[in-house]
Short mmCIF file of C-alpha atoms and ligand atoms in Angstrom, two decimals:
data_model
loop_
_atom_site.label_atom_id
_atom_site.label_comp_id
_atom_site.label_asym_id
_atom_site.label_seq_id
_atom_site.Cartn_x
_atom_site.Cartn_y
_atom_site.Cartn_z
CA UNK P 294 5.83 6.99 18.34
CA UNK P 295 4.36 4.21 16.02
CA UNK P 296 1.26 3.66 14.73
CA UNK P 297 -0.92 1.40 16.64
CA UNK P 298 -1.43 -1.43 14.27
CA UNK P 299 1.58 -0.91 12.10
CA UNK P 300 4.42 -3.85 11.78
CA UNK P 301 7.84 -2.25 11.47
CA UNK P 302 9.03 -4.13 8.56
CA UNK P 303 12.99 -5.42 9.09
CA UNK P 304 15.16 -4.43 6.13
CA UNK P 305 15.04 -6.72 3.40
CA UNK P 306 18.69 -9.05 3.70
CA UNK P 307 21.24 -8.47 1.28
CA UNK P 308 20.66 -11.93 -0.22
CA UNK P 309 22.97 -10.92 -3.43
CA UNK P 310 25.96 -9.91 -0.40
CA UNK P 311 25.72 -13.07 1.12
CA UNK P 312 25.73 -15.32 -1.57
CA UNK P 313 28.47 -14.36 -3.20
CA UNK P 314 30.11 -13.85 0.37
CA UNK P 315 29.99 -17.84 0.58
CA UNK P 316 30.40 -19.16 -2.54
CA UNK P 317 33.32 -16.94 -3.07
CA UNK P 318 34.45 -19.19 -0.13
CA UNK P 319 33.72 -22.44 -1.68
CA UNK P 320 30.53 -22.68 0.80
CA UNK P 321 27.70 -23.35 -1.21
CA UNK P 322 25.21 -23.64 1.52
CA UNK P 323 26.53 -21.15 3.93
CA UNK P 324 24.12 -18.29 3.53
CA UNK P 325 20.64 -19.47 4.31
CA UNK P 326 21.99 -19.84 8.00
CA UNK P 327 22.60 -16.18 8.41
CA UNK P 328 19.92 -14.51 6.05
CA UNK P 329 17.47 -16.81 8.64
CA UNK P 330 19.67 -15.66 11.94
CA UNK P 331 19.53 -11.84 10.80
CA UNK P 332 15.81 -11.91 10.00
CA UNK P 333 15.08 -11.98 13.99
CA UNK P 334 12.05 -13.96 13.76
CA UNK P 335 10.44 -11.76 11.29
CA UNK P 336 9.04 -14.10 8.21
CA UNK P 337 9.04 -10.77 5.92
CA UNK P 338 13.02 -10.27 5.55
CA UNK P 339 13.02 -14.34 4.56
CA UNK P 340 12.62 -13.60 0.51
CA UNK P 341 11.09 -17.14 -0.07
CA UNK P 342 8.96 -17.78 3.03
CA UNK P 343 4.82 -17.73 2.51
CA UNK P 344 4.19 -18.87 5.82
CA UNK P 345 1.40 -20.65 3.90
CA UNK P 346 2.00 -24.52 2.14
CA UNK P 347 3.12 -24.32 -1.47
CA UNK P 348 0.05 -24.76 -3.93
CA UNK P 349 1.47 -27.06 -5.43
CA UNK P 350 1.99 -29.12 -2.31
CA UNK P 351 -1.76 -28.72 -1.15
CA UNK P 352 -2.97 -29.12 -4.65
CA UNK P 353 -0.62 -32.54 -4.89
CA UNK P 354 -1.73 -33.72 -1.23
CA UNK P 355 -5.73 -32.67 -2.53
CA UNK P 356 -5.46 -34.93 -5.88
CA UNK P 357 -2.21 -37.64 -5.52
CA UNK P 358 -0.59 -38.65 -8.84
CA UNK P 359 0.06 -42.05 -7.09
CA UNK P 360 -1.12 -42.83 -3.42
CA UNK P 361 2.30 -43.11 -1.14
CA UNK P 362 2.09 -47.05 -0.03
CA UNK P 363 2.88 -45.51 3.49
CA UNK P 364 2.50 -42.34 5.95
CA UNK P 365 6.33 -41.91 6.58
CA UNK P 366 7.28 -38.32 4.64
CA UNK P 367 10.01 -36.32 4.55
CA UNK P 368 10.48 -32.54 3.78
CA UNK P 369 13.95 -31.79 2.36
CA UNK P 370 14.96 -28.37 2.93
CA UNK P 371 11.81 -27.51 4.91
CA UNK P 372 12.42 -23.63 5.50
CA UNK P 373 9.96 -22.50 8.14
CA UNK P 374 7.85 -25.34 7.73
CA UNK P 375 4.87 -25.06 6.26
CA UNK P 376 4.76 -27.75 4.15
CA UNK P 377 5.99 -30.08 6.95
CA UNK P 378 2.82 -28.80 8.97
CA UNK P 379 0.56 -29.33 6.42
CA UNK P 380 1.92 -32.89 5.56
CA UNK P 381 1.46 -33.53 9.46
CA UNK P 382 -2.21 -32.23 9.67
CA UNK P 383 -3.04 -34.51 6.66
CA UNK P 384 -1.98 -37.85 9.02
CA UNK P 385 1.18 -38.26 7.91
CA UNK P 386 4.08 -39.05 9.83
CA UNK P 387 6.78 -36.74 9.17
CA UNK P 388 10.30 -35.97 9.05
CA UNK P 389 11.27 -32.04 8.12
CA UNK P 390 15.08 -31.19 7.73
CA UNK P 391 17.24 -27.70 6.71
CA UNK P 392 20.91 -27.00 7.14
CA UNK P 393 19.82 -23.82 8.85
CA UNK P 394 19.71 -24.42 12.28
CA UNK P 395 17.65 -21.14 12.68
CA UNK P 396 15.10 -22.47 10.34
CA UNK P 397 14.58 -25.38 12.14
CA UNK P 398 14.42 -23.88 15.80
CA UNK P 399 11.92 -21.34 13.83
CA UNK P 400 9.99 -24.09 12.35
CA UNK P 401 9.28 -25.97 15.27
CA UNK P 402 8.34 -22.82 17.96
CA UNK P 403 5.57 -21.95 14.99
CA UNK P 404 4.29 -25.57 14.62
CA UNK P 405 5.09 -26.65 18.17
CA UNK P 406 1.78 -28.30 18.34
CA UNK P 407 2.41 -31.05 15.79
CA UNK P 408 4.04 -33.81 16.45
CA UNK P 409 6.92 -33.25 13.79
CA UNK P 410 10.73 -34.95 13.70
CA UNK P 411 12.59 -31.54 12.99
CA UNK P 412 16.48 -32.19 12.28
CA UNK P 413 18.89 -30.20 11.60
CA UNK P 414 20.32 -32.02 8.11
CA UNK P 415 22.42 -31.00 5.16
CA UNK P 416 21.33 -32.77 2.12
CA UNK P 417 24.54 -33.18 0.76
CA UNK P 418 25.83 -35.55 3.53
CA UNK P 419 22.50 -37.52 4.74
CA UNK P 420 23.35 -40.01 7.12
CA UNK P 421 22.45 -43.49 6.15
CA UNK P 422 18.95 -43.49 8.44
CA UNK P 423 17.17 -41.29 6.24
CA UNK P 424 18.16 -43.51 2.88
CA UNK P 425 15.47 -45.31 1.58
CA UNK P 426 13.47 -44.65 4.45
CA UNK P 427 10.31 -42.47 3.17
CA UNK P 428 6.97 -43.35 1.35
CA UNK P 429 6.41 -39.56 0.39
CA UNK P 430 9.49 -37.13 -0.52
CA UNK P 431 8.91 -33.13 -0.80
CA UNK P 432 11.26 -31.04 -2.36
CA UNK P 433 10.29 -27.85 -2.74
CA UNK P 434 12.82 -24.88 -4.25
CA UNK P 435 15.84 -26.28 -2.48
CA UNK P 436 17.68 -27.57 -5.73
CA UNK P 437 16.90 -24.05 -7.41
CA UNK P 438 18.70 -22.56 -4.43
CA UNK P 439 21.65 -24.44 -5.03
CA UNK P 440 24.99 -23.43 -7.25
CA UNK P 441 25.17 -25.71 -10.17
CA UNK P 442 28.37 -26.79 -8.43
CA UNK P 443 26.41 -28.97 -5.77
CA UNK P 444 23.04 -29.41 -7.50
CA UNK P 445 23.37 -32.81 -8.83
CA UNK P 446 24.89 -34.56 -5.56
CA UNK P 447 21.46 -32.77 -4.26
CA UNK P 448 18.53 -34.17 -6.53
CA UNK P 449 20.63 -37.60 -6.20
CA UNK P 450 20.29 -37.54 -2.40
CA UNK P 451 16.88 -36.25 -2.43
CA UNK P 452 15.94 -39.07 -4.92
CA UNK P 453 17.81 -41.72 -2.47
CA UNK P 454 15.82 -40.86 0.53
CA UNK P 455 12.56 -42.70 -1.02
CA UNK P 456 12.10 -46.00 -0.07
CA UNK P 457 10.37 -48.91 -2.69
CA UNK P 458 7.63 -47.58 -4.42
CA UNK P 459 8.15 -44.15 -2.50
CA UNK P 460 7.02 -41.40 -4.34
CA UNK P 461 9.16 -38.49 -4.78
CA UNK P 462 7.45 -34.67 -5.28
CA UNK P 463 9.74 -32.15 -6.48
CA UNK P 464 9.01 -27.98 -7.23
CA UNK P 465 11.58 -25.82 -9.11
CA UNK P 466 12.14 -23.09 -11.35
CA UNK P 467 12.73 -24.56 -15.03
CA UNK P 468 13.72 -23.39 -17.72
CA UNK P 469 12.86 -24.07 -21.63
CA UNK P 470 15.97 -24.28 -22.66
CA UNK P 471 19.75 -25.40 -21.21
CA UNK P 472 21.15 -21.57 -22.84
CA UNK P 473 18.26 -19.64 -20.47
CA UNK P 474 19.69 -21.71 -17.55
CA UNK P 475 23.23 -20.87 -18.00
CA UNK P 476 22.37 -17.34 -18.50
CA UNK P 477 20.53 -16.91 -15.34
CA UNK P 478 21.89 -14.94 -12.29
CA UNK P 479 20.47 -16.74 -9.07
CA UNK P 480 19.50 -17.55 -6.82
CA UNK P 481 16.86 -19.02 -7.40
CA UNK P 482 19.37 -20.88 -10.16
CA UNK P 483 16.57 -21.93 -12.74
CA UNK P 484 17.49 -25.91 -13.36
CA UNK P 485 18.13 -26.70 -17.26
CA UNK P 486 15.65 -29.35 -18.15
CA UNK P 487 18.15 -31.48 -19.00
CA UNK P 488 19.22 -32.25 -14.98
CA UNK P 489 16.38 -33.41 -14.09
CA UNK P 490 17.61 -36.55 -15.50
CA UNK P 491 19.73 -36.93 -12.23
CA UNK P 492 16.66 -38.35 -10.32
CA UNK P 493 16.42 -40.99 -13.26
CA UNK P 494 20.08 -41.67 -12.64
CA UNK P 495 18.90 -42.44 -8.73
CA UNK P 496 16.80 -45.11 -9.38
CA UNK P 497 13.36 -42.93 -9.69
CA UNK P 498 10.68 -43.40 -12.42
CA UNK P 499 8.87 -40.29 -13.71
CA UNK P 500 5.18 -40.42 -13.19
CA UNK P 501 3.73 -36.52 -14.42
CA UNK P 502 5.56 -33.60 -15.55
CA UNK P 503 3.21 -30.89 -14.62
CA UNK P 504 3.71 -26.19 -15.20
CA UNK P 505 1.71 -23.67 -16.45
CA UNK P 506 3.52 -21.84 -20.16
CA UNK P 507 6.79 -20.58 -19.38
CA UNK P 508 7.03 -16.69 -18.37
CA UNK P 509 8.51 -14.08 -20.11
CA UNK P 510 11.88 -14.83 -18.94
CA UNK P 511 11.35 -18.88 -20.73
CA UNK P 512 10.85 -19.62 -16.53
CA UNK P 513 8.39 -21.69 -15.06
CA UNK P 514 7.66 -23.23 -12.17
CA UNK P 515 7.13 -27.34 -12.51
CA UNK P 516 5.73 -29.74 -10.26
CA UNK P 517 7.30 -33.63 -11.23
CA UNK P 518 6.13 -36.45 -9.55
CA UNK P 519 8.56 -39.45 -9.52
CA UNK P 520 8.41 -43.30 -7.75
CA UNK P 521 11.18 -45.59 -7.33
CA UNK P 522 10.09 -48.93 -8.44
CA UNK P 523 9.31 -51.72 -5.91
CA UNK P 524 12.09 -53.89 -5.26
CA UNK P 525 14.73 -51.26 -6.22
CA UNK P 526 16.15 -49.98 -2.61
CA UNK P 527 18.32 -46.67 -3.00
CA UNK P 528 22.47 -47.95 -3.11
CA UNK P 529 25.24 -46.01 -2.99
CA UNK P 530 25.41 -41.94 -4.33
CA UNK P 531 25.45 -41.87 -8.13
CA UNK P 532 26.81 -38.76 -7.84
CA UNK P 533 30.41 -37.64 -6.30
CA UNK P 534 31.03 -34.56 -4.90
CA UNK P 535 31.20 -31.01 -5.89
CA UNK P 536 31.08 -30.75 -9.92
CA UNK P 537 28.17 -33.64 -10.01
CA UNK P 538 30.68 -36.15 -11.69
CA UNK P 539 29.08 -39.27 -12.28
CA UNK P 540 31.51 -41.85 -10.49
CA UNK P 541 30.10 -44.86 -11.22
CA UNK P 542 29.72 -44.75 -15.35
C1 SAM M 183 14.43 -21.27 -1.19
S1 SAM M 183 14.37 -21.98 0.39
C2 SAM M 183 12.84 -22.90 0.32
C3 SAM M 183 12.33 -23.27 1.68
C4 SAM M 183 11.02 -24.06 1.65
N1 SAM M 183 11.18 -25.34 0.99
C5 SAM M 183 9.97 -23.22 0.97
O1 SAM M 183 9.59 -23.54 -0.17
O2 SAM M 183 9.54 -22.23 1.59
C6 SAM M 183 15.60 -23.27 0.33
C7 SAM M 183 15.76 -23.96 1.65
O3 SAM M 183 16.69 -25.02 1.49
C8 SAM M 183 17.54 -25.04 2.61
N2 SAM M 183 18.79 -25.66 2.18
C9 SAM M 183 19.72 -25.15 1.35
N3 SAM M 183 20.72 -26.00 1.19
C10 SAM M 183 20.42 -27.10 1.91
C11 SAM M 183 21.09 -28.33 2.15
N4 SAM M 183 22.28 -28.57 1.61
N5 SAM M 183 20.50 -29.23 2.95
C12 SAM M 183 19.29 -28.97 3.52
N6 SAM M 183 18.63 -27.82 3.35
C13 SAM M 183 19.18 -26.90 2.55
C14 SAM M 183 17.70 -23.57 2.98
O4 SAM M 183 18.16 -23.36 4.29
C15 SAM M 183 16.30 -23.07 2.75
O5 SAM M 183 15.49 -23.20 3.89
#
């Protein structure tokens, strides 16, 4: 008989299983639907999920490095939400989006009483609605969760969805140096400081580069801030497809 009180904890996914599973099958993105579907509604067996707003998000949202012009946000891979939610109790009118449809039916039963547009959205292939079409932009540990493979195509989208003067706040693992990076098993895949420059490459001005020193692994988490300049809307990808090729010089 259990315990009165105690939580049966679900087994841990086999997040190592699954990601190789998928990208051995060329599908990049595949496995965050399952590891979601096979945690049951449990936010324990989902490795990354707080079920509290990122710090850095609150702490961002608490002290602005530039004041959004606007209350339209979006929340790019949004997980179970709780960024979204927070974004939404703060006034702002918001737009949260995973490839996971689990996550997003998730999302929305726990913060059914905001008003919150939850899509189901891969950032790879945005459709044309969402370009340009924010004030406020959070990424938070999506890119990190991405093979290299798709990554740029990713921080190019995410960069794309901020209208003029939007401001664009990302989180992800760094690391010091492009060798640490390429050394790294994922996921998280720790970015090499040198991709960031993809957002650049979308149009987006850096406004603060902000981490704590680097762990003992030469990791650390950073928070950047970027803003596409007035008067220059988001165009066409700068990215192509898998491989991040530049196609356009
Ligand atoms: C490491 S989790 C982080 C979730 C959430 N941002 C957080 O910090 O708790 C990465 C999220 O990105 C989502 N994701 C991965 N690839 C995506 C894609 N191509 N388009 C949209 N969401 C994606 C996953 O389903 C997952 O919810």
């Amino acid at each position: 008989m259990a315990r009165q009180g105690f939580r049966r904890r679900r087994r841990p996914p086999d997040v190592r299983a699954l990601v190789d599973q998928h990208l051995g099958a060329g599908d990049p993105t595949g496995w965050f639907e399952p590891l979601y579907a096979g945690a049951g509604d449990d936010a324990d067996a989902v490795p990354w999920a707080g079920s509290v707003p990122h710090p850095y998000v609150t702490d961002w949202l608490d002290d602005p490095v530039a004041t959004p012009s606007g209350s339209r946000a979006v929340v790019v891979g949004c997980g179970l939400g709780d960024d979204a939610a927070e974004l939404a109790r703060r006034g702002y009118e918001v737009t949260a989006f995973d490839v996971s449809p689990t996550a997003v039916a998730w999302a929305q039963r726990r913060f059914a009483d905001l008003d919150i547009s939850w899509r189901v959205e891969d950032v790879l292939e945005l459709p044309d609605e969402l370009l340009g079409a924010f004030d406020l932009v959070i990424e938070v540990r999506t890119v990190q969760s991405l093979p290299g493979v798709v990554r740029d195509a990713a921080m190019d989208a995410i960069g794309r969805l901020a209208a003029p003067k939007g401001v664009v706040v990302v989180v992800t693992l760094v690391a010091t140096d492009t060798d640490i990076a390429r050394a790294w098993q994922g996921p998280p895949w720790v970015q090499a400081p040198s991709e960031l420059a993809v957002y650049r490459g979308s149009g987006l001005v850096r406004l603060a580069l902000e981490h704590p020193e680097p762990d003992e692994h030469g990791a650390m988490e950073v928070r950047i801030t970027w803003q596409r300049p007035e008067g220059t809307p988001p165009t066409e990808a700068s990215i192509g497809g898998p491989g991040g090729l530049p196609i356009h010089g």
